[in-house]
Amino acid sequence: MMGLEEPNQAKLFYTDFHLESRVRENHPLRKIAKIIDFSFASDAVADCYGKNGNVSIPPTVILKLMFLLVFYNVRSERELMSTLPERLDWLWFIGFDLDSSIPGHSVLSKARARWGSGLFKLFFERIVFQCVEARLVDGKKIFMDASFIDANASNNSVIDMKSLKTQISERYKELESRLNELQEKESDRQYREMNNRYVSTTDPEAGIFGKGKSNLCYKTHRVVEERSEIITDVEITAGDVDEGQRLELLWKAHKKNTEIEAQTVVADSKYGTIKNYLFCAENNIQAHIPDLKTKGAKKKEKKAKNKIFPDTLFKYDIVTDTYICPGNNRLKRKSYHASRASVDYAAAKKDCASCDLRNQCTRNKDGRTIKRHLQQDTVNIMREKSQAYKSKQDIRKRQHLMERSFAKATRYGFDRARWRGLERVSIQEFLTCCVQNIQALIKQESPLKQAAAMALKQESYEILSYKHAMPNQIKSFFKNSLEFFANRFRYANSGLLLLS
Ligand code: SF4
């Protein structure tokens, strides 16, 4: 008999309803709740709350809500909070019930302002260490790269601070006071490179990058390890900060987060500076990084109509501390630059003036000069090593590995800033990296992987037990081999080799 639809009448009470049973067993949030500890948040931000007054939403709940925002790439906090009562899985995940009152969306922005990015950095570091403990991280070889994050501000908001028209306007005074506050706050961060001329009125902390049509953006600097492509460190800067300056900081942060010292660093030519090569040489790190100077010179050569002799054609004479040029003249020490830690060598003006090779050698009317770093020999060794086959292989691998990491992040909307200001963009990126690392942790936790891990364990156990049996087998193998060669030698000496 066909059933007919009954008029829908909303129930006042529900019996036999459990939120727990409404979330399927293999739901990703169930796996996340099982392996990730969010409860640390309450202790971590305890100092940000007073002893009296209104009771706040628990920090653990807010952290989980922020996590959901990025994990499901929800467009805004307003949308997240309006969707929350409709999603049983989200309610279950944050520990709410059907009749729990839903807080307003502003609790999230207030909590961010109160906590800063510290809690999210801590959350990221905890996840990284959890990955290390789950043996997902090898950490001996690390890959580095940077990518842009579009700022949450229009390019039209950029003004020229030096133009008179701007300075007359009322908004300029307001912006100037905001910038002064910002610079006072940032004074302890020496590496921050403020673009002092062109500034966005909406997001003054974003950097302007690009030739021709410039872009307002931030930059994320990531370290990814080789084994499971876990992001072991991340740092956010304004978009105009050069990634070549970040290598040392990133290497140290990787060591701090994973407690593993990386022995190989793989990066693109933007990291191939003298400073980075020397840092790697001092710390015994393999720098699989193409040389910035060589790449730049090749580009220039391609563009230039009349090519000039590269520095490599000038031979350094260690005895006389001079260079010998292709015209067989000597370039002597001319000046020392303490800031660059380098010495300039120059040919005599009259030598170059009368030289037949002048057109191919220099366009400087005073003659050719060559720069030499005080540790040039070390730099040369590092540059040579970066040309080795293994290094080139890693450099090729880096391109795919890093692009994969950033491509996965676009699922969580990493390429567009949700909020304004460096602190808030850092929060977004920490959460994105946490989500990516947690995805790797979940995969590791899946039953198939667990079975594979068990099989591997069993196999390694068998190998180990085989290892114990090895000494006797090796002994007998060598004994047999020695006997065989001794017999051959005996036969050869007695002229019986042919017969044998
Ligand atoms: S131009 Fe000067 S530096 Fe160059 S080859 Fe001639 S003499 Fe040597």
Coordinates of C-alpha atoms and ligand atoms in Angstrom, one line a residue:
M1 CA 0.0 0.0 0.0
M2 CA 1.3 3.4 -0.9
G3 CA 2.2 5.7 1.9
L4 CA 0.9 9.3 1.8
E5 CA 2.8 12.3 3.0
E6 CA 1.5 13.5 6.2
P7 CA 1.2 17.2 6.9
N8 CA 4.5 18.3 8.5
Q9 CA 4.1 19.3 12.1
A10 CA 7.2 20.4 13.9
K11 CA 7.9 18.3 17.0
L12 CA 8.5 20.0 20.3
F13 CA 10.5 17.2 21.8
Y14 CA 12.7 14.5 20.3
T15 CA 13.2 11.1 21.9
D16 CA 15.8 8.5 20.7
F17 CA 17.9 11.2 19.1
H18 CA 21.7 11.3 19.7
L19 CA 23.9 13.7 17.9
E20 CA 26.8 11.2 18.3
S21 CA 24.9 8.5 16.3
R22 CA 24.2 11.1 13.5
V23 CA 27.9 11.5 12.6
R24 CA 29.0 8.6 10.4
E25 CA 31.9 6.5 11.6
N26 CA 34.3 7.5 8.8
H27 CA 33.5 11.2 8.9
P28 CA 36.8 13.2 8.6
L29 CA 35.8 15.4 11.6
R30 CA 35.5 12.2 13.7
K31 CA 39.0 11.2 12.7
I32 CA 40.3 14.7 13.5
A33 CA 38.6 14.8 16.9
K34 CA 40.2 11.5 17.7
I35 CA 43.8 12.4 16.9
I36 CA 44.0 16.2 17.4
D37 CA 44.0 17.8 20.8
F38 CA 42.3 21.3 20.8
S39 CA 42.0 21.5 24.6
F40 CA 45.5 23.0 25.0
A41 CA 43.9 26.4 23.8
S42 CA 42.3 27.1 27.2
D43 CA 45.7 27.0 29.1
A44 CA 47.5 28.8 26.3
V45 CA 45.3 31.9 26.3
A46 CA 44.4 31.9 30.0
D47 CA 46.4 35.1 30.5
C48 CA 44.2 37.0 28.0
Y49 CA 41.1 36.7 30.2
G50 CA 40.1 38.4 33.5
K51 CA 38.9 36.8 36.7
N52 CA 35.5 38.5 36.8
G53 CA 32.8 39.6 34.3
N54 CA 30.9 37.7 31.6
V55 CA 31.8 34.1 30.9
S56 CA 33.4 33.8 27.5
I57 CA 32.9 31.1 24.9
P58 CA 35.5 28.4 25.7
P59 CA 38.7 29.0 23.7
T60 CA 38.7 25.4 22.5
V61 CA 35.3 25.9 20.9
I62 CA 36.6 29.1 19.2
L63 CA 39.7 27.4 17.9
K64 CA 37.6 24.5 16.5
L65 CA 35.3 27.1 14.8
M66 CA 38.3 28.8 13.2
F67 CA 39.5 25.4 12.1
L68 CA 36.2 24.6 10.5
L69 CA 36.3 28.0 8.7
V70 CA 39.5 27.0 6.9
F71 CA 38.9 23.3 6.6
Y72 CA 35.6 23.8 4.8
N73 CA 36.8 27.0 3.2
V74 CA 33.7 28.8 4.4
R75 CA 33.5 32.3 2.8
S76 CA 33.0 34.3 6.0
E77 CA 32.6 34.0 9.7
R78 CA 29.1 35.3 9.3
E79 CA 28.3 32.4 7.0
L80 CA 30.0 29.9 9.3
M81 CA 27.9 30.9 12.2
S82 CA 24.6 31.0 10.2
T83 CA 25.4 27.5 8.8
L84 CA 26.4 26.0 12.1
P85 CA 22.9 25.2 13.5
E86 CA 22.1 23.4 10.2
R87 CA 25.2 21.1 10.4
L88 CA 25.0 18.2 12.8
D89 CA 28.6 17.2 12.2
W90 CA 29.9 20.7 13.0
L91 CA 27.8 20.9 16.2
W92 CA 29.1 17.5 17.2
F93 CA 32.7 18.5 16.5
I94 CA 32.6 21.7 18.6
G95 CA 30.8 19.8 21.4
F96 CA 27.4 21.6 21.0
D97 CA 23.9 20.1 21.1
L98 CA 20.8 20.7 19.0
D99 CA 19.5 23.2 21.5
S100 CA 22.8 24.9 22.3
S101 CA 22.7 28.7 21.7
I102 CA 24.8 29.7 18.8
P103 CA 27.2 32.7 19.5
G104 CA 27.4 35.7 17.2
H105 CA 30.0 35.8 14.5
S106 CA 31.9 38.6 16.2
V107 CA 33.2 36.2 18.9
L108 CA 35.7 35.0 16.4
S109 CA 37.1 38.4 15.4
K110 CA 37.2 39.4 19.1
A111 CA 39.1 36.3 20.1
R112 CA 41.6 36.8 17.2
A113 CA 42.2 40.4 18.4
R114 CA 42.6 39.2 22.0
W115 CA 44.9 36.2 21.3
G116 CA 47.0 37.4 18.4
S117 CA 48.7 34.8 16.2
G118 CA 50.6 33.2 19.1
L119 CA 48.0 30.5 19.8
F120 CA 47.7 29.5 16.1
K121 CA 51.5 29.3 15.8
L122 CA 51.5 27.1 18.9
F123 CA 48.8 24.9 17.3
F124 CA 50.8 24.6 14.1
E125 CA 54.0 23.6 16.0
R126 CA 52.1 21.0 18.0
I127 CA 50.7 19.5 14.8
V128 CA 54.2 19.4 13.3
F129 CA 55.5 17.6 16.3
Q130 CA 52.7 15.2 16.2
C131 CA 53.7 14.4 12.6
V132 CA 57.2 13.8 13.7
E133 CA 56.0 11.5 16.4
A134 CA 53.9 9.6 13.9
R135 CA 57.1 9.1 11.8
L136 CA 55.8 11.1 8.9
V137 CA 58.8 13.5 9.0
D138 CA 62.3 12.6 7.9
G139 CA 63.4 16.2 8.1
K140 CA 67.0 15.6 6.8
K141 CA 66.2 17.2 3.5
I142 CA 64.0 20.3 3.3
F143 CA 62.5 22.2 0.4
M144 CA 61.8 26.0 0.6
D145 CA 59.7 28.3 -1.5
A146 CA 57.5 31.3 -1.2
S147 CA 54.1 32.2 -2.7
F148 CA 52.0 35.3 -2.8
I149 CA 48.7 35.8 -0.9
D150 CA 46.5 38.6 -2.4
A151 CA 45.8 41.2 0.3
N152 CA 42.2 41.9 1.2
A153 CA 42.4 45.4 -0.2
S154 CA 41.9 47.0 -3.5
N155 CA 44.9 48.1 -5.6
N156 CA 43.1 51.5 -5.9
S157 CA 43.7 52.0 -2.2
V158 CA 47.5 52.5 -2.8
I159 CA 48.6 56.1 -2.5
D160 CA 51.9 57.8 -3.2
M161 CA 53.1 59.2 0.2
K162 CA 55.3 61.8 -1.6
S163 CA 52.6 63.3 -3.8
L164 CA 51.4 66.8 -2.7
K165 CA 47.8 66.0 -3.4
T166 CA 47.9 63.1 -1.0
Q167 CA 49.5 65.0 1.8
I168 CA 46.9 67.7 1.6
S169 CA 44.0 65.3 2.1
E170 CA 42.6 64.6 5.5
R171 CA 42.9 60.8 5.1
Y172 CA 46.7 61.2 4.8
K173 CA 47.0 62.5 8.4
E174 CA 44.9 59.6 9.6
L175 CA 47.0 57.1 7.7
E176 CA 50.3 58.7 8.8
S177 CA 49.3 58.2 12.5
R178 CA 48.4 54.6 11.8
L179 CA 51.8 54.0 10.1
N180 CA 53.7 55.6 13.0
E181 CA 51.9 53.2 15.4
L182 CA 52.7 50.3 13.2
Q183 CA 56.4 51.2 12.9
E184 CA 56.6 51.5 16.7
K185 CA 55.0 48.1 17.1
E186 CA 57.3 46.6 14.5
S187 CA 60.6 48.2 15.6
D188 CA 61.9 45.0 17.1
R189 CA 61.5 43.2 13.8
Q190 CA 64.5 44.3 11.9
Y191 CA 63.7 42.2 8.8
R192 CA 60.5 44.0 8.0
E193 CA 61.0 46.0 4.8
M194 CA 58.4 48.7 4.7
N195 CA 57.6 50.2 1.3
N196 CA 57.6 53.8 2.5
R197 CA 56.5 55.5 -0.6
Y198 CA 53.5 53.5 -1.9
V199 CA 51.1 52.4 0.9
S200 CA 47.6 51.0 0.9
T201 CA 45.2 53.1 3.0
T202 CA 43.1 50.0 3.7
D203 CA 45.9 47.5 4.6
P204 CA 49.2 49.4 5.2
E205 CA 51.0 46.2 6.2
A206 CA 50.6 44.6 2.8
G207 CA 53.5 45.0 0.4
I208 CA 53.4 46.1 -3.2
F209 CA 55.0 43.8 -5.6
G210 CA 55.3 43.5 -9.4
K211 CA 56.6 45.4 -12.4
G212 CA 54.1 47.3 -14.5
K213 CA 50.8 46.5 -12.8
S214 CA 51.7 46.1 -9.2
N215 CA 49.8 43.9 -6.7
L216 CA 49.0 44.4 -3.0
C217 CA 50.0 41.1 -1.4
Y218 CA 51.6 39.2 1.5
K219 CA 54.1 36.4 1.1
T220 CA 54.1 33.0 2.7
H221 CA 57.5 31.3 3.1
R222 CA 57.2 27.5 3.6
V223 CA 59.5 24.7 4.5
V224 CA 58.3 21.3 3.3
E225 CA 60.1 18.0 4.2
E226 CA 60.6 15.2 1.7
R227 CA 59.0 12.1 3.2
S228 CA 55.3 13.0 3.6
E229 CA 55.4 16.6 2.4
I230 CA 54.7 17.9 5.8
I231 CA 55.0 21.7 6.2
T232 CA 57.5 22.0 9.0
D233 CA 57.6 25.8 9.2
V234 CA 55.8 28.7 7.7
E235 CA 56.3 32.5 8.0
I236 CA 54.3 35.4 6.6
T237 CA 55.8 38.6 5.5
A238 CA 54.7 41.6 3.4
G239 CA 54.7 40.8 -0.4
D240 CA 57.8 42.9 -1.1
V241 CA 60.2 40.9 1.2
D242 CA 62.8 39.0 -0.6
E243 CA 62.6 35.2 0.1
G244 CA 66.4 34.9 -0.2
Q245 CA 66.8 36.5 3.2
R246 CA 64.6 33.9 4.9
L247 CA 66.7 30.8 4.5
E248 CA 68.6 30.9 7.8
L249 CA 65.4 31.7 9.8
L250 CA 63.5 28.9 8.1
W251 CA 66.2 26.4 8.6
K252 CA 66.4 27.2 12.3
A253 CA 62.6 27.2 12.7
H254 CA 62.5 23.7 11.1
K255 CA 65.1 22.5 13.6
K256 CA 63.1 24.0 16.5
N257 CA 59.8 22.6 15.4
T258 CA 60.9 19.1 14.5
E259 CA 64.1 18.7 16.6
I260 CA 65.8 17.4 13.5
E261 CA 68.7 19.2 11.9
A262 CA 68.2 19.4 8.1
Q263 CA 71.4 18.4 6.2
T264 CA 70.2 19.4 2.7
V265 CA 68.3 22.5 1.7
V266 CA 66.7 22.6 -1.7
A267 CA 65.4 25.9 -3.1
D268 CA 65.3 28.0 -6.3
S269 CA 67.8 30.5 -7.5
K270 CA 66.3 33.4 -5.4
Y271 CA 67.9 31.7 -2.4
G272 CA 71.3 31.2 -4.2
T273 CA 72.9 34.2 -2.5
I274 CA 76.5 34.4 -1.2
K275 CA 75.1 34.9 2.4
N276 CA 73.0 31.7 2.1
Y277 CA 75.9 29.7 0.6
L278 CA 78.2 30.8 3.4
F279 CA 75.5 30.0 6.1
C280 CA 75.2 26.4 4.6
A281 CA 78.9 26.0 4.4
E282 CA 79.3 27.0 8.1
N283 CA 76.6 24.6 9.3
N284 CA 77.7 21.7 7.1
I285 CA 74.5 21.8 5.0
Q286 CA 74.3 20.7 1.4
A287 CA 72.9 23.6 -0.6
H288 CA 71.0 22.3 -3.6
I289 CA 70.3 25.8 -4.7
P290 CA 71.1 27.2 -8.2
D291 CA 73.4 30.3 -8.1
L292 CA 71.5 33.6 -8.3
K293 CA 74.4 35.4 -9.9
T294 CA 74.9 32.8 -12.7
K295 CA 71.2 32.8 -13.5
G296 CA 71.0 36.6 -13.4
A297 CA 74.2 36.8 -15.7
K298 CA 72.7 34.3 -18.1
K299 CA 69.5 36.4 -18.4
K300 CA 71.4 39.6 -18.8
E301 CA 73.6 37.9 -21.5
K302 CA 70.5 36.9 -23.4
K303 CA 69.2 40.4 -23.4
A304 CA 72.4 42.2 -24.1
K305 CA 73.3 42.7 -27.8
N306 CA 77.1 43.0 -27.1
K307 CA 78.1 40.4 -24.6
I308 CA 81.0 41.1 -22.3
F309 CA 83.5 38.7 -20.8
P310 CA 82.1 36.9 -17.7
D311 CA 84.1 37.0 -14.4
T312 CA 85.0 33.3 -14.9
L313 CA 87.5 34.3 -17.7
F314 CA 89.5 36.3 -15.1
K315 CA 92.0 34.0 -13.3
Y316 CA 92.8 34.7 -9.7
D317 CA 96.4 34.6 -8.7
I318 CA 96.6 33.7 -5.0
V319 CA 100.4 34.6 -4.7
T320 CA 100.1 38.1 -5.9
D321 CA 96.5 38.6 -4.9
T322 CA 95.6 39.9 -8.4
Y323 CA 93.4 38.8 -11.3
I324 CA 94.8 38.1 -14.8
C325 CA 92.5 39.3 -17.5
P326 CA 91.9 37.8 -21.0
G327 CA 94.2 40.5 -22.4
N328 CA 97.0 39.2 -20.0
N329 CA 97.0 42.3 -17.8
R330 CA 96.7 42.3 -14.0
L331 CA 93.8 43.6 -12.0
K332 CA 95.0 44.9 -8.6
R333 CA 93.1 45.5 -5.3
K334 CA 91.3 48.8 -5.6
S335 CA 88.8 49.1 -2.7
Y336 CA 87.4 47.2 0.2
H337 CA 83.6 47.2 1.0
A338 CA 83.0 46.2 4.6
S339 CA 79.2 46.0 4.3
R340 CA 79.5 43.5 1.4
A341 CA 82.7 41.9 2.8
S342 CA 84.2 42.1 -0.7
V343 CA 87.2 43.6 -2.5
D344 CA 87.1 45.3 -5.9
Y345 CA 90.0 44.6 -8.3
A346 CA 90.6 46.9 -11.2
A347 CA 92.8 47.0 -14.3
A348 CA 95.0 50.0 -14.9
K349 CA 93.1 52.6 -16.8
K350 CA 95.8 52.9 -19.5
D351 CA 95.9 49.1 -20.0
C352 CA 92.2 49.0 -20.8
A353 CA 92.3 52.2 -22.9
S354 CA 94.9 50.6 -25.2
C355 CA 93.4 47.0 -25.2
D356 CA 92.0 45.4 -28.4
L357 CA 89.5 43.4 -26.3
R358 CA 88.0 46.5 -24.6
N359 CA 84.7 46.3 -26.5
Q360 CA 84.1 42.7 -25.4
C361 CA 85.4 43.4 -21.9
T362 CA 83.8 46.5 -20.4
R363 CA 81.7 49.6 -21.1
N364 CA 83.1 51.5 -18.1
K365 CA 85.4 54.3 -19.3
D366 CA 87.7 53.7 -16.2
G367 CA 88.3 50.1 -17.2
R368 CA 87.1 46.7 -16.0
T369 CA 86.6 45.8 -12.3
I370 CA 86.0 42.4 -10.6
K371 CA 84.4 41.8 -7.2
R372 CA 85.8 39.2 -4.9
H373 CA 84.2 38.1 -1.6
L374 CA 86.5 37.6 1.4
Q375 CA 85.4 33.9 1.5
Q376 CA 85.3 33.5 -2.3
D377 CA 86.8 30.1 -2.3
T378 CA 84.1 28.7 -0.1
V379 CA 81.4 30.4 -2.3
N380 CA 83.0 28.8 -5.4
I381 CA 83.0 25.3 -3.8
M382 CA 79.3 25.7 -2.8
R383 CA 78.4 27.0 -6.3
E384 CA 80.2 24.0 -7.9
K385 CA 78.4 21.6 -5.6
S386 CA 75.1 23.1 -6.6
Q387 CA 75.8 22.0 -10.2
A388 CA 76.2 18.3 -9.3
Y389 CA 73.8 15.8 -10.7
K390 CA 72.2 15.0 -7.4
S391 CA 71.6 18.7 -6.7
K392 CA 70.0 19.2 -10.1
Q393 CA 67.7 16.2 -9.5
D394 CA 66.6 17.8 -6.2
I395 CA 66.1 21.2 -7.8
R396 CA 63.8 19.5 -10.4
K397 CA 61.9 17.7 -7.6
R398 CA 61.5 20.9 -5.6
Q399 CA 59.4 22.5 -8.3
H400 CA 56.7 19.7 -8.2
L401 CA 56.8 19.2 -4.5
M402 CA 56.4 22.9 -3.6
E403 CA 53.8 23.5 -6.3
R404 CA 51.8 20.6 -4.9
S405 CA 52.0 22.0 -1.4
F406 CA 50.7 25.4 -2.6
A407 CA 48.1 23.8 -5.0
K408 CA 46.7 21.8 -2.1
A409 CA 46.5 25.0 -0.1
T410 CA 44.3 26.7 -2.7
R411 CA 41.5 24.3 -1.7
Y412 CA 41.5 26.1 1.6
G413 CA 41.6 29.6 0.0
F414 CA 45.2 30.4 1.0
D415 CA 45.8 32.6 -2.0
R416 CA 43.4 35.3 -0.9
A417 CA 43.7 37.0 2.5
R418 CA 40.4 36.7 4.5
W419 CA 41.4 39.5 6.9
R420 CA 43.6 42.6 6.9
G421 CA 47.0 43.0 8.6
L422 CA 50.1 40.8 9.0
E423 CA 48.9 39.2 12.3
R424 CA 45.6 38.1 10.9
V425 CA 47.0 36.8 7.6
S426 CA 49.5 34.8 9.7
I427 CA 46.6 33.2 11.6
Q428 CA 45.0 32.2 8.3
E429 CA 48.2 30.7 7.0
F430 CA 49.0 28.8 10.2
L431 CA 45.5 27.3 10.1
T432 CA 45.9 26.4 6.4
C433 CA 49.2 24.6 7.1
C434 CA 47.6 22.8 10.1
V435 CA 44.8 21.6 7.9
Q436 CA 47.3 20.3 5.3
N437 CA 49.4 18.5 7.9
I438 CA 46.3 17.1 9.6
Q439 CA 45.2 15.6 6.3
A440 CA 48.5 13.7 6.1
L441 CA 48.0 12.6 9.7
I442 CA 44.5 11.3 8.9
K443 CA 45.8 9.4 5.9
Q444 CA 48.4 7.8 8.1
E445 CA 45.6 6.8 10.5
S446 CA 43.4 5.2 7.8
P447 CA 42.9 1.4 8.3
L448 CA 44.6 0.5 5.0
K449 CA 47.7 2.5 6.0
Q450 CA 47.7 1.0 9.4
A451 CA 47.6 -2.5 7.9
A452 CA 50.5 -1.5 5.6
A453 CA 52.4 -0.1 8.6
M454 CA 51.8 -3.3 10.5
A455 CA 53.1 -5.3 7.5
L456 CA 56.1 -3.1 7.3
K457 CA 56.7 -3.6 11.0
Q458 CA 56.5 -7.3 10.6
E459 CA 58.8 -7.2 7.6
S460 CA 61.4 -5.0 9.5
Y461 CA 61.1 -7.5 12.4
E462 CA 61.9 -10.3 10.0
I463 CA 64.8 -8.4 8.6
L464 CA 66.1 -7.7 12.1
S465 CA 65.9 -11.4 13.1
Y466 CA 67.6 -12.2 9.7
K467 CA 70.3 -9.6 10.8
H468 CA 71.0 -11.6 13.9
A469 CA 71.4 -14.7 11.7
M470 CA 73.7 -12.8 9.3
P471 CA 77.1 -13.0 11.0
N472 CA 77.2 -16.8 10.6
Q473 CA 76.0 -16.7 7.0
I474 CA 78.4 -14.0 6.1
K475 CA 81.2 -15.9 7.7
S476 CA 80.4 -19.1 5.8
F477 CA 80.0 -17.1 2.5
F478 CA 83.5 -15.5 2.9
K479 CA 85.0 -18.8 4.0
N480 CA 83.7 -20.5 0.8
S481 CA 84.8 -17.6 -1.4
L482 CA 88.3 -17.6 0.0
E483 CA 88.6 -21.3 -0.5
F484 CA 87.4 -20.9 -4.1
F485 CA 90.0 -18.2 -4.9
A486 CA 92.8 -20.0 -3.1
N487 CA 92.1 -23.1 -5.2
R488 CA 92.1 -21.1 -8.4
F489 CA 95.4 -19.5 -7.4
R490 CA 96.9 -22.9 -6.6
Y491 CA 95.8 -24.4 -10.0
A492 CA 97.1 -21.3 -11.9
N493 CA 100.5 -21.7 -10.3
S494 CA 100.7 -25.4 -11.0
G495 CA 99.7 -24.8 -14.6
L496 CA 96.4 -26.7 -14.2
L497 CA 94.1 -23.7 -14.6
L498 CA 93.1 -24.8 -18.1
L499 CA 92.2 -28.3 -16.9
S500 CA 90.1 -26.8 -14.1
Ligands
SF4_1 S1 89.8 45.7 -21.3 FE1 91.2 45.8 -19.6 S2 90.6 44.1 -18.3 FE2 89.6 43.8 -20.2 S3 91.0 42.4 -21.3 FE3 91.6 44.5 -21.9 S4 93.2 45.1 -20.4 FE4 92.1 43.3 -19.6

